[in-house]
PDB file of C-alpha atoms in Angstrom:
ATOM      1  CA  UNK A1092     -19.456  14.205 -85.124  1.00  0.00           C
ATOM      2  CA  UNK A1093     -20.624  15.725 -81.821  1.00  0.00           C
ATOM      3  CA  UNK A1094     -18.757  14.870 -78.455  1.00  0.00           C
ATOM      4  CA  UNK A1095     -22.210  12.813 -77.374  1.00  0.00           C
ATOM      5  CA  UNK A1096     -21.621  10.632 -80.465  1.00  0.00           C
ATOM      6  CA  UNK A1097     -18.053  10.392 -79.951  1.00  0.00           C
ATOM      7  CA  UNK A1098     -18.151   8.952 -76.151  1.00  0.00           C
ATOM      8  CA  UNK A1099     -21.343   6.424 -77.231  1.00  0.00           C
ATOM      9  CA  UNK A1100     -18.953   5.249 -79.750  1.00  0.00           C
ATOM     10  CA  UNK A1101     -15.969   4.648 -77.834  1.00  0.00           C
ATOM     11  CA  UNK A1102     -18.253   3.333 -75.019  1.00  0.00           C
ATOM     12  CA  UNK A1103     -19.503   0.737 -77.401  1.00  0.00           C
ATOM     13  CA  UNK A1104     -15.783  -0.224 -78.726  1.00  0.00           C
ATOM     14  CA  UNK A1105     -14.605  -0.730 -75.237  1.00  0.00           C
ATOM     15  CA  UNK A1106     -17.798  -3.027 -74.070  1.00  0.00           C
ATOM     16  CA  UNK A1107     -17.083  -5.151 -77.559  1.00  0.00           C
ATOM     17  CA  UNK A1108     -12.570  -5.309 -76.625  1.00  0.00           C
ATOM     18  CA  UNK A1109     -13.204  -6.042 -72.780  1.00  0.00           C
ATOM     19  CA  UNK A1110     -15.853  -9.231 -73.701  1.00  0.00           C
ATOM     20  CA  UNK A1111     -13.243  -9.907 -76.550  1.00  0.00           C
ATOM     21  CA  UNK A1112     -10.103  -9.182 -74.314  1.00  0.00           C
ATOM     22  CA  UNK A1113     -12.095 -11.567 -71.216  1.00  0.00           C
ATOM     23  CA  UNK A1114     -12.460 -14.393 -72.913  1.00  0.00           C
ATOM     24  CA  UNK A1115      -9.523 -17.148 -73.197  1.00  0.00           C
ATOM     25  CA  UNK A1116      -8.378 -20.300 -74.281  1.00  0.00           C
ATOM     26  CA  UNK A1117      -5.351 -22.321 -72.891  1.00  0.00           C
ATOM     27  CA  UNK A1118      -3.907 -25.787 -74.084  1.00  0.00           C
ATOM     28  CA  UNK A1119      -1.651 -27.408 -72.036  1.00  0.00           C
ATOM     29  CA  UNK A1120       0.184 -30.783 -72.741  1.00  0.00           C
ATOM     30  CA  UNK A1121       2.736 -30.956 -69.261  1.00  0.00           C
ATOM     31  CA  UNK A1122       4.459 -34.279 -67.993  1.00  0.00           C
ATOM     32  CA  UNK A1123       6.599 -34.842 -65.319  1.00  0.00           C
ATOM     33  CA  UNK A1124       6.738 -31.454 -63.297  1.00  0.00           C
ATOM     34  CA  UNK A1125       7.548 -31.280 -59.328  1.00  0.00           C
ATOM     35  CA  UNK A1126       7.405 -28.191 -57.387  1.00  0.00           C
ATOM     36  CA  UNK A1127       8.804 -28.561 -53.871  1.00  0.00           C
ATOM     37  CA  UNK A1128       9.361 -26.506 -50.683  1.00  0.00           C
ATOM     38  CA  UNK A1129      11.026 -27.294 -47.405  1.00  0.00           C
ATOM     39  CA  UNK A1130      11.833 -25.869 -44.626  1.00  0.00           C
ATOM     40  CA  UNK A1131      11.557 -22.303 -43.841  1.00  0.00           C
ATOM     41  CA  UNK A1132       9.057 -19.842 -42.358  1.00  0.00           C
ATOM     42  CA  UNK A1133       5.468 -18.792 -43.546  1.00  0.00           C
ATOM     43  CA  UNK A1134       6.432 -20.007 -46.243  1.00  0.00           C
ATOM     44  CA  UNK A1135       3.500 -19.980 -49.509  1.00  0.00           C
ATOM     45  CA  UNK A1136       3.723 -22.488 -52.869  1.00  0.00           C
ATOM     46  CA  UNK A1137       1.258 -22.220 -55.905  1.00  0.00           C
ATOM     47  CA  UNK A1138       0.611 -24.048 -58.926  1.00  0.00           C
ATOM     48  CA  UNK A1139      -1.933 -23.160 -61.611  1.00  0.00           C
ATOM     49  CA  UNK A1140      -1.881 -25.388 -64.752  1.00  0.00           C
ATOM     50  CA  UNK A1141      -4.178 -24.039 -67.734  1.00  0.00           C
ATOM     51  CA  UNK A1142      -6.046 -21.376 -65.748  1.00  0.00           C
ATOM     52  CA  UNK A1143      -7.834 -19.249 -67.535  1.00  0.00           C
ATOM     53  CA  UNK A1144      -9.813 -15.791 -65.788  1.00  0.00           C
ATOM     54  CA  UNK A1145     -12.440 -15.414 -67.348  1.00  0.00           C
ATOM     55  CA  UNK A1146     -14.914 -16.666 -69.923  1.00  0.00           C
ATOM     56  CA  UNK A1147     -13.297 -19.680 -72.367  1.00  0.00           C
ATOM     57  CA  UNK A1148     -11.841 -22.961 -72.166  1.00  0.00           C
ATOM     58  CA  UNK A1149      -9.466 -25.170 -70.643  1.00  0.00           C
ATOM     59  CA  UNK A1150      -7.726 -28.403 -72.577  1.00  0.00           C
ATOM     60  CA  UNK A1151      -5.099 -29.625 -70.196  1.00  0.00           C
ATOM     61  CA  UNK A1152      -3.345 -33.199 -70.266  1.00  0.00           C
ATOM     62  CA  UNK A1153      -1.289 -33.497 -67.373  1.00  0.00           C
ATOM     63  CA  UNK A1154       1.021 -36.839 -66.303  1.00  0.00           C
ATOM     64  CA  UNK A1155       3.472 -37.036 -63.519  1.00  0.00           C
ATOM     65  CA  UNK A1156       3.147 -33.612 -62.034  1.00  0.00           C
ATOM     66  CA  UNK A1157       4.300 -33.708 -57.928  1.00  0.00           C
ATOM     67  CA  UNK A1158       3.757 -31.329 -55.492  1.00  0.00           C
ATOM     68  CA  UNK A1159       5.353 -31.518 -52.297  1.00  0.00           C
ATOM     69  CA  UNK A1160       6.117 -29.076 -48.735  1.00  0.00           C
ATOM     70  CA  UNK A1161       8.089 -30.147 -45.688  1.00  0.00           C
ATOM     71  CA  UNK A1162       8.657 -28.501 -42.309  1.00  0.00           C
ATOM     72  CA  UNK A1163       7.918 -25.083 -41.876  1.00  0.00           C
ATOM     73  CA  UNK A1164       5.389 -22.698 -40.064  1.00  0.00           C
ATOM     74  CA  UNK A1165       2.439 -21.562 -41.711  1.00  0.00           C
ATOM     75  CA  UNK A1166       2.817 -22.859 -44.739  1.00  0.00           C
ATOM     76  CA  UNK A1167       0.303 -23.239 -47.724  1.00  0.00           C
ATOM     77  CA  UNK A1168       0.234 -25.111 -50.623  1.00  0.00           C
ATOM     78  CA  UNK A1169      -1.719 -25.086 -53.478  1.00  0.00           C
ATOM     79  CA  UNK A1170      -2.480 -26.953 -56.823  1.00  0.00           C
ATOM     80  CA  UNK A1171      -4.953 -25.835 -59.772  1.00  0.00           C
ATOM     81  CA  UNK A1172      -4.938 -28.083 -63.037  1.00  0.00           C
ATOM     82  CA  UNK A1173      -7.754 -26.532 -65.396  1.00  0.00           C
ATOM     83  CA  UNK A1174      -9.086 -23.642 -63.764  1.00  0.00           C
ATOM     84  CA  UNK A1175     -11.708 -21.739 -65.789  1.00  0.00           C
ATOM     85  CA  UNK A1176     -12.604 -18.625 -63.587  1.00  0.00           C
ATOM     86  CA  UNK A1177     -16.053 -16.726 -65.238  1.00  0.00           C
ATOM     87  CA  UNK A1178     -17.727 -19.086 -66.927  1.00  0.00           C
ATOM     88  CA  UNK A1179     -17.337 -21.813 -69.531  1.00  0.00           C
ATOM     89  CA  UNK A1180     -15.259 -25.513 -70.233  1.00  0.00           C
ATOM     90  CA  UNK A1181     -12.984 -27.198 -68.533  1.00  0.00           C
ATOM     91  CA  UNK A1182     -11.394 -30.727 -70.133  1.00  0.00           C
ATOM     92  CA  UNK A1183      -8.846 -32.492 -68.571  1.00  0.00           C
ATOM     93  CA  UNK A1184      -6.780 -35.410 -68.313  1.00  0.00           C
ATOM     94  CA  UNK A1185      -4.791 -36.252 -65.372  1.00  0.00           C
ATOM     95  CA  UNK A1186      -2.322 -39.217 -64.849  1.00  0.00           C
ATOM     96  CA  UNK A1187       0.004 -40.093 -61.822  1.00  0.00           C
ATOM     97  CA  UNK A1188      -0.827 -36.565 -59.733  1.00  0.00           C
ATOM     98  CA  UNK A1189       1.048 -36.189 -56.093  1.00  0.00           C
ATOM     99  CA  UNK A1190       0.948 -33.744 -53.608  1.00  0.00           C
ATOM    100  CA  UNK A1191       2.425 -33.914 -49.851  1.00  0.00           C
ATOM    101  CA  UNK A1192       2.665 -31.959 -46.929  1.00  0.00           C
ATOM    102  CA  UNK A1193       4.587 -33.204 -43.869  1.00  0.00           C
ATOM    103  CA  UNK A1194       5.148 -31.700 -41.013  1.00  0.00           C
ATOM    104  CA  UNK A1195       4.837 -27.395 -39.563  1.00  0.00           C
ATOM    105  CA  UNK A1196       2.074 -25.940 -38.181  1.00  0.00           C
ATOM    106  CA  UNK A1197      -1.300 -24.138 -39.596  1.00  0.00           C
ATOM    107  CA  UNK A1198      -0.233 -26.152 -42.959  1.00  0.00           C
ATOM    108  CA  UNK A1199      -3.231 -25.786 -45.850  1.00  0.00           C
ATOM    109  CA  UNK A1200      -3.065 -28.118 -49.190  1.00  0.00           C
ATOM    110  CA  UNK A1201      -5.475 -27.799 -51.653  1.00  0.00           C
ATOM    111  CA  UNK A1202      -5.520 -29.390 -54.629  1.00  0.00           C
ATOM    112  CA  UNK A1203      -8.165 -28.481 -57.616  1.00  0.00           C
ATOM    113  CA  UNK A1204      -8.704 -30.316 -61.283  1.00  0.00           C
ATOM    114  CA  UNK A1205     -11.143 -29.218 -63.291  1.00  0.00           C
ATOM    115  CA  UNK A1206     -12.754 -26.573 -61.788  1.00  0.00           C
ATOM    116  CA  UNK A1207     -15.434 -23.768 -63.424  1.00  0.00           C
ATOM    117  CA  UNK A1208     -16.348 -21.322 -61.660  1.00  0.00           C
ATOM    118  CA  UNK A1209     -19.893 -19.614 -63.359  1.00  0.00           C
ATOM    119  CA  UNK A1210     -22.019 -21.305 -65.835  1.00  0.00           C
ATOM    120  CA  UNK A1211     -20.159 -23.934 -67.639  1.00  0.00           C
ATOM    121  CA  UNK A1212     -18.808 -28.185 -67.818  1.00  0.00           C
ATOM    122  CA  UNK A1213     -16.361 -29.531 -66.293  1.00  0.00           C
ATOM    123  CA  UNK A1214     -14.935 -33.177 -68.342  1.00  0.00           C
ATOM    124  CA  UNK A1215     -12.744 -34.718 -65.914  1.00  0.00           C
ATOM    125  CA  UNK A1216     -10.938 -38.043 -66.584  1.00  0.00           C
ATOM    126  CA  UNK A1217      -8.235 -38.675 -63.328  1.00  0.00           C
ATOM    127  CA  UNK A1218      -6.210 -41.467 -62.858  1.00  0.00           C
ATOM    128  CA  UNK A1219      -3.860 -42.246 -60.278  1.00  0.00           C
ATOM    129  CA  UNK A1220      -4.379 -39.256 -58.257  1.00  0.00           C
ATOM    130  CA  UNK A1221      -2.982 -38.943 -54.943  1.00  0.00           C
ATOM    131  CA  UNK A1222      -2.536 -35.972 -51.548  1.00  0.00           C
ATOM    132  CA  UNK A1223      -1.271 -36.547 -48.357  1.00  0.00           C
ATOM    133  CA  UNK A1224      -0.789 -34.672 -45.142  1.00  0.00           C
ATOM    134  CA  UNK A1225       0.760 -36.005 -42.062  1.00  0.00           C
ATOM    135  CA  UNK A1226       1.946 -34.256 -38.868  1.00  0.00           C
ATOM    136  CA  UNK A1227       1.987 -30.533 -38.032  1.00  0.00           C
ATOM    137  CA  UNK A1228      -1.074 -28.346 -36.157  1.00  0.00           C
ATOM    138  CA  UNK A1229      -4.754 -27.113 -37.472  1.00  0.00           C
ATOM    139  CA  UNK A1230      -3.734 -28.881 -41.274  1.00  0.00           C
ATOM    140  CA  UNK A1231      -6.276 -28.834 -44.045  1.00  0.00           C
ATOM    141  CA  UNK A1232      -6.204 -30.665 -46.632  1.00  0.00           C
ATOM    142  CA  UNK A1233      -9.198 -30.495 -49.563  1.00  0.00           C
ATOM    143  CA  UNK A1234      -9.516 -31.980 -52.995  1.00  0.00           C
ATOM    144  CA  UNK A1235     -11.639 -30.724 -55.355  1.00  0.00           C
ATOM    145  CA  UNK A1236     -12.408 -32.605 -58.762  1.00  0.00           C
ATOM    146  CA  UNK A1237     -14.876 -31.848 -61.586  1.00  0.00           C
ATOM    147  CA  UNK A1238     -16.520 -28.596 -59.955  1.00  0.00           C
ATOM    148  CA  UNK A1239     -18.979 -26.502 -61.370  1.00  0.00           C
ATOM    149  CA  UNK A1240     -19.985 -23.582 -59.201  1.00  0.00           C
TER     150      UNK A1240
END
Protein backbone atom coordinates (compact mmCIF):
# COMPACT_ATOMS: atom_id res chain seq x y z
CA UNK A 1 0.00 0.00 0.00
CA UNK A 2 1.35 3.39 -1.11
CA UNK A 3 1.64 6.37 1.46
CA UNK A 4 -1.41 8.19 -0.72
CA UNK A 5 -3.56 5.15 0.15
CA UNK A 6 -2.41 4.97 3.57
CA UNK A 7 -3.34 8.78 4.65
CA UNK A 8 -6.97 8.45 2.54
CA UNK A 9 -7.46 5.57 4.75
CA UNK A 10 -6.70 6.90 8.01
CA UNK A 11 -8.43 10.16 6.89
CA UNK A 12 -11.56 8.18 6.36
CA UNK A 13 -11.23 6.21 9.90
CA UNK A 14 -10.86 9.43 11.73
CA UNK A 15 -14.02 11.29 9.89
CA UNK A 16 -16.12 7.83 10.79
CA UNK A 17 -14.50 7.88 15.11
CA UNK A 18 -14.97 11.80 15.43
CA UNK A 19 -18.99 11.56 14.09
CA UNK A 20 -18.98 8.29 16.27
CA UNK A 21 -16.90 9.84 19.21
CA UNK A 22 -19.48 13.37 18.81
CA UNK A 23 -22.41 11.90 19.28
CA UNK A 24 -23.91 11.18 22.96
CA UNK A 25 -26.52 10.04 25.03
CA UNK A 26 -27.11 10.91 28.79
CA UNK A 27 -29.92 9.62 31.23
CA UNK A 28 -30.35 11.26 34.24
CA UNK A 29 -32.87 10.37 37.08
CA UNK A 30 -31.69 13.30 40.03
CA UNK A 31 -33.98 14.35 43.08
CA UNK A 32 -33.40 16.59 45.67
CA UNK A 33 -29.99 18.39 44.83
CA UNK A 34 -29.08 22.12 46.14
CA UNK A 35 -26.06 23.91 45.14
CA UNK A 36 -25.48 27.10 47.13
CA UNK A 37 -23.01 30.02 47.36
CA UNK A 38 -22.75 32.95 49.71
CA UNK A 39 -20.82 35.45 50.34
CA UNK A 40 -17.54 36.12 48.86
CA UNK A 41 -16.02 37.94 45.88
CA UNK A 42 -16.51 37.42 42.02
CA UNK A 43 -17.58 34.65 42.93
CA UNK A 44 -19.01 32.01 39.72
CA UNK A 45 -21.63 28.79 40.34
CA UNK A 46 -22.64 26.28 37.51
CA UNK A 47 -24.91 23.52 37.13
CA UNK A 48 -25.33 21.34 34.04
CA UNK A 49 -27.73 18.36 34.43
CA UNK A 50 -27.67 15.82 31.35
CA UNK A 51 -25.67 18.00 28.95
CA UNK A 52 -24.58 16.50 26.22
CA UNK A 53 -21.91 18.44 23.38
CA UNK A 54 -22.71 17.40 20.59
CA UNK A 55 -25.07 15.41 18.40
CA UNK A 56 -27.54 12.84 20.63
CA UNK A 57 -30.01 12.90 23.25
CA UNK A 58 -31.00 14.04 26.50
CA UNK A 59 -33.56 11.95 29.00
CA UNK A 60 -33.45 13.83 32.25
CA UNK A 61 -36.11 13.59 35.20
CA UNK A 62 -35.30 16.04 37.65
CA UNK A 63 -37.41 16.79 41.20
CA UNK A 64 -36.37 19.05 43.96
CA UNK A 65 -33.16 20.42 42.59
CA UNK A 66 -32.35 24.23 44.34
CA UNK A 67 -30.08 26.61 43.33
CA UNK A 68 -29.30 29.44 45.37
CA UNK A 69 -26.35 32.68 45.71
CA UNK A 70 -26.27 35.33 48.40
CA UNK A 71 -24.15 38.46 48.84
CA UNK A 72 -21.22 38.87 46.93
CA UNK A 73 -19.74 41.03 44.01
CA UNK A 74 -19.97 39.93 40.62
CA UNK A 75 -21.37 36.95 40.97
CA UNK A 76 -22.99 34.53 38.35
CA UNK A 77 -25.08 31.78 38.53
CA UNK A 78 -26.10 29.36 36.29
CA UNK A 79 -28.48 26.31 35.77
CA UNK A 80 -28.70 23.85 32.61
CA UNK A 81 -31.15 20.75 32.96
CA UNK A 82 -31.02 18.91 29.42
CA UNK A 83 -28.66 20.64 27.37
CA UNK A 84 -28.10 19.07 23.93
CA UNK A 85 -25.30 21.26 22.28
CA UNK A 86 -25.01 20.23 18.15
CA UNK A 87 -27.99 19.00 17.26
CA UNK A 88 -30.67 16.50 18.23
CA UNK A 89 -33.40 15.57 21.43
CA UNK A 90 -33.92 16.88 24.41
CA UNK A 91 -36.77 15.16 26.95
CA UNK A 92 -37.29 16.28 30.20
CA UNK A 93 -39.19 16.26 33.24
CA UNK A 94 -38.90 18.80 35.84
CA UNK A 95 -40.67 18.97 39.31
CA UNK A 96 -40.27 21.53 42.25
CA UNK A 97 -37.08 23.57 40.48
CA UNK A 98 -35.63 26.76 42.63
CA UNK A 99 -33.12 29.11 42.00
CA UNK A 100 -32.30 32.51 44.02
CA UNK A 101 -30.08 35.24 43.96
CA UNK A 102 -30.17 37.93 46.68
CA UNK A 103 -28.24 40.55 47.08
CA UNK A 104 -24.22 41.84 45.38
CA UNK A 105 -23.73 43.66 42.54
CA UNK A 106 -23.48 42.84 38.55
CA UNK A 107 -25.33 39.43 39.75
CA UNK A 108 -26.42 37.16 36.41
CA UNK A 109 -28.90 33.96 36.92
CA UNK A 110 -29.77 32.00 34.20
CA UNK A 111 -31.60 29.16 34.29
CA UNK A 112 -32.08 26.70 31.05
CA UNK A 113 -34.39 23.29 30.67
CA UNK A 114 -34.50 21.75 27.71
CA UNK A 115 -32.48 23.41 25.47
CA UNK A 116 -31.07 22.20 21.70
CA UNK A 117 -28.95 24.00 20.22
CA UNK A 118 -28.87 22.94 16.06
CA UNK A 119 -31.50 21.00 14.38
CA UNK A 120 -33.44 18.99 16.78
CA UNK A 121 -36.89 18.75 19.61
CA UNK A 122 -37.06 19.83 22.60
CA UNK A 123 -40.13 17.71 24.96
CA UNK A 124 -40.47 19.73 27.93
CA UNK A 125 -42.95 18.88 30.74
CA UNK A 126 -42.17 21.58 33.97
CA UNK A 127 -43.94 21.77 36.95
CA UNK A 128 -43.50 23.88 39.81
CA UNK A 129 -40.70 25.83 38.52
CA UNK A 130 -39.52 28.79 40.20
CA UNK A 131 -36.22 31.90 40.02
CA UNK A 132 -35.92 34.81 41.91
CA UNK A 133 -33.64 37.78 42.15
CA UNK A 134 -33.95 40.56 44.57
CA UNK A 135 -31.53 43.39 45.49
CA UNK A 136 -27.99 44.03 44.24
CA UNK A 137 -26.88 46.36 40.92
CA UNK A 138 -27.25 45.73 36.89
CA UNK A 139 -28.94 41.88 37.88
CA UNK A 140 -30.15 39.66 35.10
CA UNK A 141 -32.11 37.19 35.45
CA UNK A 142 -33.39 34.89 32.19
CA UNK A 143 -35.27 31.65 31.91
CA UNK A 144 -35.16 29.69 29.12
CA UNK A 145 -37.58 26.58 28.59
CA UNK A 146 -38.11 24.26 25.60
CA UNK A 147 -35.53 26.03 23.12
CA UNK A 148 -34.66 25.02 19.85
CA UNK A 149 -32.09 27.21 18.17
Amino acid sequence: MNATKLIVAAAVFAAFTGSAMAQGKSEVNLRNAQQSQSGGFLNKQNAEIGTVKGNGSSKVTADGIRQSQSGGFLNKQDLVIGKVDGGGKSDVNARNIRQSQSGGFLNKQEMTIGYVKGNGTAKVTVDNLAQSQSGGFLNKQTMDVGSVR
